[in-house]
PDB file of C-alpha atoms in Angstrom:
ATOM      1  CA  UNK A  20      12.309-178.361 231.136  1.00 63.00           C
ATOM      2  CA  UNK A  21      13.428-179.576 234.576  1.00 89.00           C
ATOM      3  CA  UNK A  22      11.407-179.809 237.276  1.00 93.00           C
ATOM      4  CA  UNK A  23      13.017-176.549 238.911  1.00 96.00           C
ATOM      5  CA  UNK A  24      12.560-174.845 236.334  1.00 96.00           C
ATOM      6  CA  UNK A  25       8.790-176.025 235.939  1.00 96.00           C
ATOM      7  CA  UNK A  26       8.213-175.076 239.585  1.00 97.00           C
ATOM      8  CA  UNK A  27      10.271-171.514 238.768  1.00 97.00           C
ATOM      9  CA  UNK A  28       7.633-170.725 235.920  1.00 96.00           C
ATOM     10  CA  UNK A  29       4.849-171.820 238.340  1.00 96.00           C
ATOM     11  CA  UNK A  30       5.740-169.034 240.918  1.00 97.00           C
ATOM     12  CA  UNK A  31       6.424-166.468 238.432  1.00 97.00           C
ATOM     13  CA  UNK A  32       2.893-167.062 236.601  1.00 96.00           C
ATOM     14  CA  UNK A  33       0.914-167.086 240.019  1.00 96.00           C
ATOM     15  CA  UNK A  34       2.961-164.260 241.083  1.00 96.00           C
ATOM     16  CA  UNK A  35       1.957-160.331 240.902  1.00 95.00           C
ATOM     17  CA  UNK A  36       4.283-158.375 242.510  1.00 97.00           C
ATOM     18  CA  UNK A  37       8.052-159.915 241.924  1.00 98.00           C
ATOM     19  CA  UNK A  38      11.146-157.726 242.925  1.00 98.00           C
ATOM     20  CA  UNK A  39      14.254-159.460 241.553  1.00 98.00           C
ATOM     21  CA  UNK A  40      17.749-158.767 243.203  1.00 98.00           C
ATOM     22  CA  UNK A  41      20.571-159.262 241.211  1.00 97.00           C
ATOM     23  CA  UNK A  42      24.424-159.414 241.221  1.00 95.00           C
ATOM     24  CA  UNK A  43      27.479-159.702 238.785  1.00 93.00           C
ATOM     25  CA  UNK A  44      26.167-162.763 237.462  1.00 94.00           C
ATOM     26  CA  UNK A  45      23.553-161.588 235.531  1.00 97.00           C
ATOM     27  CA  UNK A  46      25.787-159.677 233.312  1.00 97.00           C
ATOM     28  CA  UNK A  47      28.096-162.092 232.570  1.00 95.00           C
ATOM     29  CA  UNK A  48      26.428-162.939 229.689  1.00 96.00           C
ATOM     30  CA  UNK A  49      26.952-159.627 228.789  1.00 96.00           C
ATOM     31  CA  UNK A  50      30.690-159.796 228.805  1.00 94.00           C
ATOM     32  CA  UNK A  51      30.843-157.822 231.809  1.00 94.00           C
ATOM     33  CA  UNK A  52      33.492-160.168 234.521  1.00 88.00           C
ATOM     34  CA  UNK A  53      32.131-161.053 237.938  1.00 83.00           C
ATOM     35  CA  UNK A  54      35.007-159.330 239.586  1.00 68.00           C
ATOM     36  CA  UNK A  55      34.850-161.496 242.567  1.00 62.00           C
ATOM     37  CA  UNK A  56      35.433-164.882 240.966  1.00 52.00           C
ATOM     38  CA  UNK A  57      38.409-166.809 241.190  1.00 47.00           C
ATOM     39  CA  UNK A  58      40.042-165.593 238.036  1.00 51.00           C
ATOM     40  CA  UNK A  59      38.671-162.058 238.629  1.00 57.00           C
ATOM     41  CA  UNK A  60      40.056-158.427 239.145  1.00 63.00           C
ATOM     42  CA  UNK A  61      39.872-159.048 243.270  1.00 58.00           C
ATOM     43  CA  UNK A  62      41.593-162.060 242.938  1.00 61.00           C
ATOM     44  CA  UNK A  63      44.929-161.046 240.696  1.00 66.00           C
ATOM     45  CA  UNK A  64      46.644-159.220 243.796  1.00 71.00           C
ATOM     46  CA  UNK A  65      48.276-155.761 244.105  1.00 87.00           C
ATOM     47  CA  UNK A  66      47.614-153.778 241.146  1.00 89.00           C
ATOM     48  CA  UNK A  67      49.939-151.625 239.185  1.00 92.00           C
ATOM     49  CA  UNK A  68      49.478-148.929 241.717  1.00 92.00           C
ATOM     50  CA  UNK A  69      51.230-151.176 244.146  1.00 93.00           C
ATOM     51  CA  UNK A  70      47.571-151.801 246.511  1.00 94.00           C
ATOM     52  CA  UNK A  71      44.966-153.650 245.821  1.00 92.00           C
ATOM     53  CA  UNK A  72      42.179-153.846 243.411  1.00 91.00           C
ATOM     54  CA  UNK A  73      39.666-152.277 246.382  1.00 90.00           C
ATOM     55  CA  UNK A  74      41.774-149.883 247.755  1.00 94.00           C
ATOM     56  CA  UNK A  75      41.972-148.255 244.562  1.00 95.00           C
ATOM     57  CA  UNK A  76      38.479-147.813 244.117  1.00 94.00           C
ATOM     58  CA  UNK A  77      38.360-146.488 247.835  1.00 96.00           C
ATOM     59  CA  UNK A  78      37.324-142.917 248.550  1.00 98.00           C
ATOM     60  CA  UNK A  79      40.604-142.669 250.518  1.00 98.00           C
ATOM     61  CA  UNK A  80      42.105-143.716 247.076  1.00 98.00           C
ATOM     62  CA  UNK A  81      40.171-141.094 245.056  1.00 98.00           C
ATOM     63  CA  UNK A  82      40.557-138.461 247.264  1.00 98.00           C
ATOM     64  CA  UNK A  83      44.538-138.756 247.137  1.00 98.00           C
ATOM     65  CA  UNK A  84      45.385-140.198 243.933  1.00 97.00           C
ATOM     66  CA  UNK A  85      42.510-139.083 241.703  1.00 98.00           C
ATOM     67  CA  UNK A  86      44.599-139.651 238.542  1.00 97.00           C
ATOM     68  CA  UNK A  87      45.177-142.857 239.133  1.00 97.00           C
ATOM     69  CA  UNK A  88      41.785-143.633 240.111  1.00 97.00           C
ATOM     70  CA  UNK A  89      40.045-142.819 236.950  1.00 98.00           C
ATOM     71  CA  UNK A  90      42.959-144.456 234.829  1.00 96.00           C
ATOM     72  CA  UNK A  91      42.151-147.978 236.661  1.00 95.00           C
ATOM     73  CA  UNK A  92      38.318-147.221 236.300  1.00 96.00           C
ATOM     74  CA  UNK A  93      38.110-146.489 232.698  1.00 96.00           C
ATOM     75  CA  UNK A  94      40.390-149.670 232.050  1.00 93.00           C
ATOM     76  CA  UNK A  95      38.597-151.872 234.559  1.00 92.00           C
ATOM     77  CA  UNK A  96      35.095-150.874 235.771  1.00 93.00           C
ATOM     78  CA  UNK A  97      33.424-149.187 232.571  1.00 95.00           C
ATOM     79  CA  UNK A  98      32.280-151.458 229.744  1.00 94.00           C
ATOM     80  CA  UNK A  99      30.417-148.654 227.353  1.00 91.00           C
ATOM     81  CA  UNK A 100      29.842-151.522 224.393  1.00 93.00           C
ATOM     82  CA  UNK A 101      28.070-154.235 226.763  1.00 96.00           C
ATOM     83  CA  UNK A 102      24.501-155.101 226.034  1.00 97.00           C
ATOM     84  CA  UNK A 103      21.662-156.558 227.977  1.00 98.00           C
ATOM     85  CA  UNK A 104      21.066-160.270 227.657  1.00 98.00           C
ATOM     86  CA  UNK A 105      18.105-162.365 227.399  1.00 97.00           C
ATOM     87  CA  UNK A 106      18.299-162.272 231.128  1.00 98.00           C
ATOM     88  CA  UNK A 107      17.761-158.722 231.388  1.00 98.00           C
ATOM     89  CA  UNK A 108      15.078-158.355 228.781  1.00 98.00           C
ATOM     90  CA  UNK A 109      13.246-161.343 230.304  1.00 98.00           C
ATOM     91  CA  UNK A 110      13.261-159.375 233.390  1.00 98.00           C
ATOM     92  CA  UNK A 111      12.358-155.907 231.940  1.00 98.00           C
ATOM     93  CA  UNK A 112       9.478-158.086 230.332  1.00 97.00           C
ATOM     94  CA  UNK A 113       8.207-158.866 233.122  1.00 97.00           C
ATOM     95  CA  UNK A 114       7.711-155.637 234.335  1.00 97.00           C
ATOM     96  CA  UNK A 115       5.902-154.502 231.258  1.00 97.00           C
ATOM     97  CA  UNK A 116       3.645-157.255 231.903  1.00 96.00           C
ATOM     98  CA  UNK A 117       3.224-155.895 235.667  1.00 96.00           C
ATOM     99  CA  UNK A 118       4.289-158.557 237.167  1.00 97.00           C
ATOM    100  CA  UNK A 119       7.634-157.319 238.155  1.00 98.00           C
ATOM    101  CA  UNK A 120       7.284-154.091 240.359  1.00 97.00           C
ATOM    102  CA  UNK A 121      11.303-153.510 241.331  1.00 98.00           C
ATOM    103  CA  UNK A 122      14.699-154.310 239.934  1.00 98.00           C
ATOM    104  CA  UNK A 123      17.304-154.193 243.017  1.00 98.00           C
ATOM    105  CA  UNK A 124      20.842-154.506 241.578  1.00 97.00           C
ATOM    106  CA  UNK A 125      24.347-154.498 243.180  1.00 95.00           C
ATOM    107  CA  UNK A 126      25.970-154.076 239.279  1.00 96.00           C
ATOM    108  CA  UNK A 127      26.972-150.583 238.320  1.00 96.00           C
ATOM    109  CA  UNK A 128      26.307-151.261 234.561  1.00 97.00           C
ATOM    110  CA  UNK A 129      22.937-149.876 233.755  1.00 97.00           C
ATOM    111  CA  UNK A 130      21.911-152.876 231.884  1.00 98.00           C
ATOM    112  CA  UNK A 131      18.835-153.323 233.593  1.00 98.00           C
ATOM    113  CA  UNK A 132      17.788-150.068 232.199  1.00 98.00           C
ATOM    114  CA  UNK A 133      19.406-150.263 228.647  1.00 97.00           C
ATOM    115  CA  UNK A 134      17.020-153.388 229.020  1.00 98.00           C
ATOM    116  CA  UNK A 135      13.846-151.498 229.358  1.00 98.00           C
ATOM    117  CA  UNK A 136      13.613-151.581 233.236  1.00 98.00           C
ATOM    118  CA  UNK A 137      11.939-148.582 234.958  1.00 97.00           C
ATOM    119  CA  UNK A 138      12.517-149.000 238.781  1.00 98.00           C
ATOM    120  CA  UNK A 139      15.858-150.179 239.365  1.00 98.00           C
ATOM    121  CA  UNK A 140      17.604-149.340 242.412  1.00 98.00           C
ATOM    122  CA  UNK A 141      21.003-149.329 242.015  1.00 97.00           C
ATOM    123  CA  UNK A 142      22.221-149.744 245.387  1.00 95.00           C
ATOM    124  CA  UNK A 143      25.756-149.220 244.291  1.00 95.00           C
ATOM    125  CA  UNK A 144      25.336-146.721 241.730  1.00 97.00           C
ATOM    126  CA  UNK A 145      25.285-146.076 237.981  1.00 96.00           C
ATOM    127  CA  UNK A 146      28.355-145.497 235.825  1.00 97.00           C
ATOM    128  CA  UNK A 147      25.923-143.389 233.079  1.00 97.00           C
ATOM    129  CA  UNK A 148      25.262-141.046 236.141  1.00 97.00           C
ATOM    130  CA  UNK A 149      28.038-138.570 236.740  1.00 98.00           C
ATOM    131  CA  UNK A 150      27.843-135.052 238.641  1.00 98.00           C
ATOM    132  CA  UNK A 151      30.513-132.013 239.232  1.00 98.00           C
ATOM    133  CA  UNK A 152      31.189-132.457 243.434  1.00 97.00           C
ATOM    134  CA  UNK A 153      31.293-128.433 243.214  1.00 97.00           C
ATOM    135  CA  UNK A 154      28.290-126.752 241.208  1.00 98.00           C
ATOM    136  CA  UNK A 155      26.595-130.578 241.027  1.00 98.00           C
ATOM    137  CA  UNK A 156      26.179-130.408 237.023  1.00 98.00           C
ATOM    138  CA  UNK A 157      25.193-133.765 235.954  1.00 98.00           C
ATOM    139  CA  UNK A 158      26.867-135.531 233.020  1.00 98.00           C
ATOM    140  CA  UNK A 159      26.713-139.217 231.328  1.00 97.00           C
ATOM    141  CA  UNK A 160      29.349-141.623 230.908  1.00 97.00           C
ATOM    142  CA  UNK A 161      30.672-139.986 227.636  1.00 96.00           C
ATOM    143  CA  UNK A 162      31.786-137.169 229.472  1.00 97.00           C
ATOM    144  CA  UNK A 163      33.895-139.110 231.824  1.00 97.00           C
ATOM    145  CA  UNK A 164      35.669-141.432 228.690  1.00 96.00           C
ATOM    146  CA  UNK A 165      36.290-138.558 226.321  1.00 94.00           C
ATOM    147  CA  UNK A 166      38.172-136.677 229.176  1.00 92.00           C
ATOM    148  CA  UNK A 167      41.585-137.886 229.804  1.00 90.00           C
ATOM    149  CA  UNK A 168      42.816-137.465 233.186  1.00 95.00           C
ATOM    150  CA  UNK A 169      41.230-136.238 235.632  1.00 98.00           C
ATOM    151  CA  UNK A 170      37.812-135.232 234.289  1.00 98.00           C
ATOM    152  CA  UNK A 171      36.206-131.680 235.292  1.00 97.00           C
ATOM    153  CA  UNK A 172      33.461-129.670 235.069  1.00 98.00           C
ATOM    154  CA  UNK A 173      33.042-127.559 232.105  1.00 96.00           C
ATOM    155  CA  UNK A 174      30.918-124.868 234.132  1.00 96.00           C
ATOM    156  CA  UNK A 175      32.997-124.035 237.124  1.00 97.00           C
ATOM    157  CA  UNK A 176      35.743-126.569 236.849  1.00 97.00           C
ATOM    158  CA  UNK A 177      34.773-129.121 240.101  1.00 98.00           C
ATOM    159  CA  UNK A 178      35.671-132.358 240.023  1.00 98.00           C
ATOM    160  CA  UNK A 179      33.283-134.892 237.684  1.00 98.00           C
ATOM    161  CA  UNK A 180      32.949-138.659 239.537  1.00 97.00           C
ATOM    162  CA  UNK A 181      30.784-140.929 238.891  1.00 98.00           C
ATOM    163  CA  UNK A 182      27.730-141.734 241.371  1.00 97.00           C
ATOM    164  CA  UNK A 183      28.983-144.729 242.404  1.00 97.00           C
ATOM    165  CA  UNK A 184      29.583-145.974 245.999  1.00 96.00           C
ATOM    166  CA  UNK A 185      33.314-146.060 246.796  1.00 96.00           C
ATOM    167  CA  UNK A 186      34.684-148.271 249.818  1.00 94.00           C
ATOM    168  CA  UNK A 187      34.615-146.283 252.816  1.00 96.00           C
ATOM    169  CA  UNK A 188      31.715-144.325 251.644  1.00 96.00           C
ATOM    170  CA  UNK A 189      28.017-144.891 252.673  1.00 94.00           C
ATOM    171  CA  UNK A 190      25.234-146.127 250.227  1.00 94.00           C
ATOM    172  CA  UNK A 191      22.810-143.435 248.959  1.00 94.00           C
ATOM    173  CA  UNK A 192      19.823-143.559 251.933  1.00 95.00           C
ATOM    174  CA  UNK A 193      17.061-143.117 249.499  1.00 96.00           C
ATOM    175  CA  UNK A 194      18.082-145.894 246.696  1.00 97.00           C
ATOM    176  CA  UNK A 195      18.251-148.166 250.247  1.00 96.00           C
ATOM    177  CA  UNK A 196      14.911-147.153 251.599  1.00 97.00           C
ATOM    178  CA  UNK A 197      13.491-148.153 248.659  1.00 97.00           C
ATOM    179  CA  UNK A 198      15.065-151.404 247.692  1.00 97.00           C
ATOM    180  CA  UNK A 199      14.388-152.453 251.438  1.00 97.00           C
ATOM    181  CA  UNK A 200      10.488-151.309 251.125  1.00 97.00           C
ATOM    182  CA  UNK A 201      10.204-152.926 247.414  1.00 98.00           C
ATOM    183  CA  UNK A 202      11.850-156.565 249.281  1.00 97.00           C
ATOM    184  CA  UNK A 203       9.626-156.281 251.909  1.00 96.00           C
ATOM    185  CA  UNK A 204       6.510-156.100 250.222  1.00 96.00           C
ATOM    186  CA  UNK A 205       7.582-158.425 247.494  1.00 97.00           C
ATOM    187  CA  UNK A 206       5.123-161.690 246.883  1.00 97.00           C
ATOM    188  CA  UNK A 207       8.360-163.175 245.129  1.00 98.00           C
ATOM    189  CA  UNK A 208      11.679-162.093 245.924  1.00 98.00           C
ATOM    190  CA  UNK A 209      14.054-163.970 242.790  1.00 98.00           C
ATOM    191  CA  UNK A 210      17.779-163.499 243.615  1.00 98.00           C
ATOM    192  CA  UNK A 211      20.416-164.152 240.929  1.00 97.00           C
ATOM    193  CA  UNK A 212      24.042-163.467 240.147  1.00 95.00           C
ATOM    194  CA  UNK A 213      25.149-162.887 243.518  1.00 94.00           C
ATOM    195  CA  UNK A 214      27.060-165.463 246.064  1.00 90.00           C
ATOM    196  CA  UNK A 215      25.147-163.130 248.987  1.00 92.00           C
ATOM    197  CA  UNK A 216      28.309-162.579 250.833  1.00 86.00           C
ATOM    198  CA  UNK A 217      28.766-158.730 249.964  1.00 79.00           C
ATOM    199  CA  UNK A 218      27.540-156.304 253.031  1.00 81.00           C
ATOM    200  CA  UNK A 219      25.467-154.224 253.751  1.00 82.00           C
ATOM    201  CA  UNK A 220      23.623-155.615 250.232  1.00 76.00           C
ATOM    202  CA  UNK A 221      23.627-159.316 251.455  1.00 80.00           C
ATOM    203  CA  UNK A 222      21.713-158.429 254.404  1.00 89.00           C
ATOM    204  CA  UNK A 223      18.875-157.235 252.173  1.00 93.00           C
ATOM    205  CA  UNK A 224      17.113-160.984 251.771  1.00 94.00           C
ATOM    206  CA  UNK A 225      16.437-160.666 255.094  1.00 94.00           C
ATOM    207  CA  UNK A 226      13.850-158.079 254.930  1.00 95.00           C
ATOM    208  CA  UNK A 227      11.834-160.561 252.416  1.00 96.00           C
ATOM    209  CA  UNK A 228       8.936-162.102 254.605  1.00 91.00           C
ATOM    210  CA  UNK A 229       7.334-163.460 251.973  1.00 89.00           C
ATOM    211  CA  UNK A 230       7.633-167.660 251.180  1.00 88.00           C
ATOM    212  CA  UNK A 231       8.834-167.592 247.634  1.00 96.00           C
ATOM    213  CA  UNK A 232      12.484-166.988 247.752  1.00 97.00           C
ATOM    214  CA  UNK A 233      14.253-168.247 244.719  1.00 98.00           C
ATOM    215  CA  UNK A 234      17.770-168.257 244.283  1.00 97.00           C
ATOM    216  CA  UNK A 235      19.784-168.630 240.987  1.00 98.00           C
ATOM    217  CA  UNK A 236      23.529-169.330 240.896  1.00 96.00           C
ATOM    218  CA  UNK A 237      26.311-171.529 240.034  1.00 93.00           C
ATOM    219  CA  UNK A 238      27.389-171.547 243.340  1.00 92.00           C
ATOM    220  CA  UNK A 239      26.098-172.095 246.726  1.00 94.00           C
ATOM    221  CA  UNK A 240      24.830-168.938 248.717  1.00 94.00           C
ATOM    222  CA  UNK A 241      24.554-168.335 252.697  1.00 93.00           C
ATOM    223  CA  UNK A 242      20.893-168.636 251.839  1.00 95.00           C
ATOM    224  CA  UNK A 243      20.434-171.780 250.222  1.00 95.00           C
ATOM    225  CA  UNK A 244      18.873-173.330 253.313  1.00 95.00           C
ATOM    226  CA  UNK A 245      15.687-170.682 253.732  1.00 93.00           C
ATOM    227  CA  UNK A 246      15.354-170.839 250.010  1.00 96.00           C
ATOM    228  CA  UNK A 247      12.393-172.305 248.509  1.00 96.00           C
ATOM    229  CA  UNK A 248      13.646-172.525 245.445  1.00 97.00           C
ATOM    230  CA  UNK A 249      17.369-172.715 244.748  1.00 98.00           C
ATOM    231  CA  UNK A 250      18.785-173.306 240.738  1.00 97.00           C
ATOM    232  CA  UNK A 251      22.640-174.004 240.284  1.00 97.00           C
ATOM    233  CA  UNK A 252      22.424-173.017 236.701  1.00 96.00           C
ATOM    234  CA  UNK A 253      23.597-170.401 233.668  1.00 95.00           C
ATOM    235  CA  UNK A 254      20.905-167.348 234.060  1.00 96.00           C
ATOM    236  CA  UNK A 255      20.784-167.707 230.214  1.00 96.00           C
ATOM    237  CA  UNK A 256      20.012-170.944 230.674  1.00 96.00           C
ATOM    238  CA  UNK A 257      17.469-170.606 233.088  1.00 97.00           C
ATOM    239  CA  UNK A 258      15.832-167.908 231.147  1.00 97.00           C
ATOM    240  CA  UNK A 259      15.775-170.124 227.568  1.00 95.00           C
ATOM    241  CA  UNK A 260      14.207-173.226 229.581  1.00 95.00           C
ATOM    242  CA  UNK A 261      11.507-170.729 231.006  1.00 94.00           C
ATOM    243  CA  UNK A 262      11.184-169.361 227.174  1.00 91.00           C
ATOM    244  CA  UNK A 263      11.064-172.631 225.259  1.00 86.00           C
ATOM    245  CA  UNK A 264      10.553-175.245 227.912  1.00 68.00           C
ATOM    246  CA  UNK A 265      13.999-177.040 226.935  1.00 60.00           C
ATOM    247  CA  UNK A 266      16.932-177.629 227.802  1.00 57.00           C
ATOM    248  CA  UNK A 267      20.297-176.244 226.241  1.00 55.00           C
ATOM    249  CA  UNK A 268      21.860-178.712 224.126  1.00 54.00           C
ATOM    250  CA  UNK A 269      25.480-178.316 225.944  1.00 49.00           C
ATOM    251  CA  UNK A 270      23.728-180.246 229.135  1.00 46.00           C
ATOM    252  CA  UNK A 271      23.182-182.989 226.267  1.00 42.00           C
ATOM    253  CA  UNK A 272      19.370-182.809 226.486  1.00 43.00           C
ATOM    254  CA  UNK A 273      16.334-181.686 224.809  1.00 39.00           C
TER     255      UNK A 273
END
């Protein structure tokens, strides 16, 4: 074990009310593809549909091409078969221990969750949460992939989308009030996964107070400088070095 990873398990045992914030990273593990990266959807140019990767998961997008929208986010955004990793059940862990009071996630994978989490905000959404944008039925992801097409209501025949914030559209007020009030209160605020360059969600470190701010990621954040605490490092790797005190054997150590 490192010493950054010796003073990582220091905060988190001397810590009682931890909110971690987490981005695509975390679920890489998982199988699930940071998006953002350089070999990632955002980065392959003008999809099939002749725009780009965001504009067709814009509301704009939706609105006038709806087809088309759910045949690019059953292909690209849904992974039904991906499982937490040790990342996420460390996490959800710690929260049956009480020590973790709030998950705050940009991903709209539900793996937190699937992991045993209880208070997630998902400031982006959920993919398992779907609703009818007529009656306001609720369904889960199974509805949406067994549907071809365009996917509606079997009540009165709406529209079924997922709850998952579009570009162009707002974030959902009361997931935001939360995740802000959880990060302010927060003794330790751990970030991982996420290069902290994404608004409005970026912007949320700044309502931590608190002077345990850890980040974890292979690359270099905006934040790196008020960090107490910053690890350039695999979150599974991380996590098995703060579960067995060594280090993984492809950094040629023990």
């Amino acid at each position: 074990m490192n010493e950054k990873i010796k003073k990582l398990k220091e905060i988190i045992d001397s810590s009682h009310n931890i909110v971690l914030f987490t981005g695509a990273g975390i679920s890489v593990p998982s199988g699930i593809p940071d998006f953002r990266s350089a070999s990632g959807l955002y980065n392959q140019g003008l999809t099939k549909y002749g725009v780009s990767p965001e504009e067709v998961i814009s509301h704009t997008f939706y609105k006038e091409r709806p087809e088309e929208f759910f045949e690019f986010y059953r292909e690209n955004m849904v992974f039904e078969n991906a499982e937490p990793n040790v990342a996420h059940k460390y996490f959800a862990e710690l929260e049956r221990q009480g020590k973790l009071r709030a998950v705050v996630t940009q991903n709209i994978d539900g793996l937190h969750e699937k992991a045993g989490s209880k208070n997630v905000f998902n400031i982006h959404g959920n993919i398992h949460e779907n609703f009818c944008e007529h009656c306001f039925k609720k369904f889960g992801l199974d509805y949406i992939l067994q549907n071809k097409g365009v996917p509606k209501c079997d009540e009165c025949g709406g529209i079924v989308r997922p709850k998952v914030v579009l570009y162009e559209e707002a974030l959902y007020d009361d997931v935001v009030e939360g995740a802000l009030e959880a990060i302010e209160y927060a003794d330790t605020l751990i970030v991982v996964g996420t290069s902290l360059v994404v608004h409005p969600a970026a912007r949320y470190v700044n309502f931590y107070s608190g002077d345990r701010l850890v980040l974890i990621n292979l690359q270099a954040t905006p934040y790196d400088n008020v960090a107490d605490l910053v690890i350039n490092e695999k979150i599974e790797d991380v996590i098995k070095q703060l579960q067995t005190g060594l280090v993984p054997e492809e950094n040629g150590k023990e």
